[in-house]
Coordinates of C-alpha atoms in Angstrom, one line a residue:
M198 CA 32.4 70.6 -14.5
S199 CA 29.6 69.2 -16.6
F200 CA 26.8 67.0 -15.2
R201 CA 28.0 64.2 -17.5
L202 CA 31.6 64.3 -16.1
I203 CA 30.3 64.3 -12.5
L204 CA 28.1 61.2 -13.2
D205 CA 30.9 59.5 -15.1
E206 CA 33.3 60.0 -12.2
M207 CA 30.7 58.4 -9.9
L208 CA 30.3 55.5 -12.3
V209 CA 34.0 54.7 -12.8
T210 CA 34.8 55.0 -9.1
T211 CA 32.0 52.7 -7.9
H212 CA 32.7 49.0 -8.2
G213 CA 29.7 47.2 -9.7
A214 CA 28.2 50.4 -11.1
L215 CA 26.3 49.9 -14.4
A216 CA 24.7 53.3 -15.0
G217 CA 24.1 56.7 -13.4
L218 CA 21.3 59.1 -14.0
F219 CA 20.6 62.7 -13.0
L220 CA 16.8 63.4 -13.0
D221 CA 14.5 66.4 -12.5
W222 CA 11.4 66.6 -10.3
E223 CA 9.2 65.2 -13.2
G224 CA 11.4 62.1 -13.7
E225 CA 12.9 63.5 -16.9
T226 CA 16.5 62.5 -17.4
V227 CA 18.9 65.5 -17.3
E228 CA 22.0 63.4 -17.9
L229 CA 22.7 59.7 -18.2
V230 CA 26.0 57.8 -18.3
C231 CA 26.4 54.1 -18.9
D232 CA 29.5 52.1 -19.9
R233 CA 27.6 48.9 -20.5
D234 CA 25.4 47.6 -23.3
L235 CA 22.2 48.8 -21.7
S236 CA 19.4 50.7 -23.5
D237 CA 19.3 54.4 -22.8
H238 CA 15.5 54.2 -23.3
Q239 CA 15.1 51.5 -20.6
L240 CA 17.4 53.5 -18.3
R241 CA 15.3 56.6 -18.7
I242 CA 12.2 54.5 -17.9
L243 CA 14.0 53.2 -14.8
G244 CA 14.6 56.8 -13.8
A245 CA 11.0 57.8 -14.4
Y246 CA 9.8 55.0 -12.1
Q247 CA 12.3 56.0 -9.4
S248 CA 10.7 59.5 -9.6
I249 CA 7.3 58.0 -9.0
F250 CA 8.6 56.0 -6.0
L251 CA 10.4 59.0 -4.6
T252 CA 7.3 61.1 -4.9
R253 CA 5.2 58.5 -3.1
L254 CA 7.9 58.1 -0.4
R255 CA 8.0 61.8 0.1
A256 CA 4.2 61.9 0.6
M257 CA 4.2 59.0 3.0
C258 CA 7.1 60.5 5.0
A259 CA 5.2 63.8 5.2
Q260 CA 2.0 62.1 6.3
V261 CA 3.8 60.5 9.3
G262 CA 6.0 63.4 10.1
A263 CA 9.2 61.6 9.3
G264 CA 10.9 64.4 7.4
E265 CA 12.2 64.4 3.8
P266 CA 13.7 61.2 2.6
Q267 CA 17.3 61.5 1.5
R268 CA 17.9 58.2 -0.2
F269 CA 16.5 54.8 -0.8
K270 CA 17.4 51.5 -2.3
I271 CA 15.5 48.8 -4.2
E272 CA 17.1 45.4 -4.4
F273 CA 16.5 42.7 -7.0
D274 CA 18.1 39.3 -7.5
N275 CA 21.2 40.5 -9.4
V276 CA 21.0 44.3 -9.3
A277 CA 20.1 47.2 -7.0
V278 CA 18.8 50.7 -7.7
L279 CA 20.0 53.5 -5.4
S280 CA 18.3 56.9 -5.4
Y281 CA 19.7 60.0 -3.7
D282 CA 18.0 63.3 -3.3
V283 CA 19.9 66.3 -4.6
R284 CA 17.7 69.4 -4.2
D285 CA 14.5 71.0 -5.4
G286 CA 13.2 67.6 -6.6
Y287 CA 16.3 66.7 -8.5
F288 CA 17.9 63.4 -7.7
I289 CA 20.5 60.9 -8.8
V290 CA 20.1 57.2 -9.5
L291 CA 22.8 54.5 -9.5
L292 CA 22.2 51.1 -11.0
V293 CA 24.6 48.5 -9.6
D294 CA 25.3 44.8 -10.0
G295 CA 25.5 42.3 -7.1
S296 CA 29.2 42.9 -6.6
F297 CA 28.8 46.5 -5.3
N298 CA 29.7 47.7 -1.8
E299 CA 26.7 49.6 -0.4
G300 CA 28.7 51.9 1.9
V301 CA 31.1 52.9 -0.9
A302 CA 28.2 53.4 -3.4
W303 CA 26.4 55.8 -1.0
R304 CA 29.6 57.7 -0.4
R305 CA 30.3 58.0 -4.1
M306 CA 26.7 59.2 -4.6
A307 CA 27.1 61.8 -1.8
R308 CA 30.2 63.1 -3.5
C309 CA 28.4 63.2 -6.8
R310 CA 25.5 65.1 -5.1
E311 CA 27.9 67.7 -3.7
K312 CA 29.5 68.3 -7.1
L313 CA 26.1 68.6 -8.8
L314 CA 25.0 71.1 -6.2
A315 CA 28.1 73.2 -6.9
D316 CA 27.2 73.2 -10.6
M317 CA 23.5 73.9 -10.3

């Protein structure tokens, strides 16, 4: 299965999902799906910033002996950005609106992660 199909499945099965990204360890977008009128360029920038945040979070966790972070969320007034580690620096990002169910979103991301791992 292609990365695009895997991300698309996550997007269409997650209520409130706006966009999904699969990124490498440098914050470069490997694949991006979006069924809304959102700029691919802006979404790629969002992914790059998530990479910076994840790198900093990894460093802080290592410093205090907390282990590797698996996922994190940044909330804004009307949207949230969820990031989930895949492997070897690769990670997925899900942009959601305020109507999303957090538990369902994390489960969909976990399923997406498993499928990506199988295809890597």
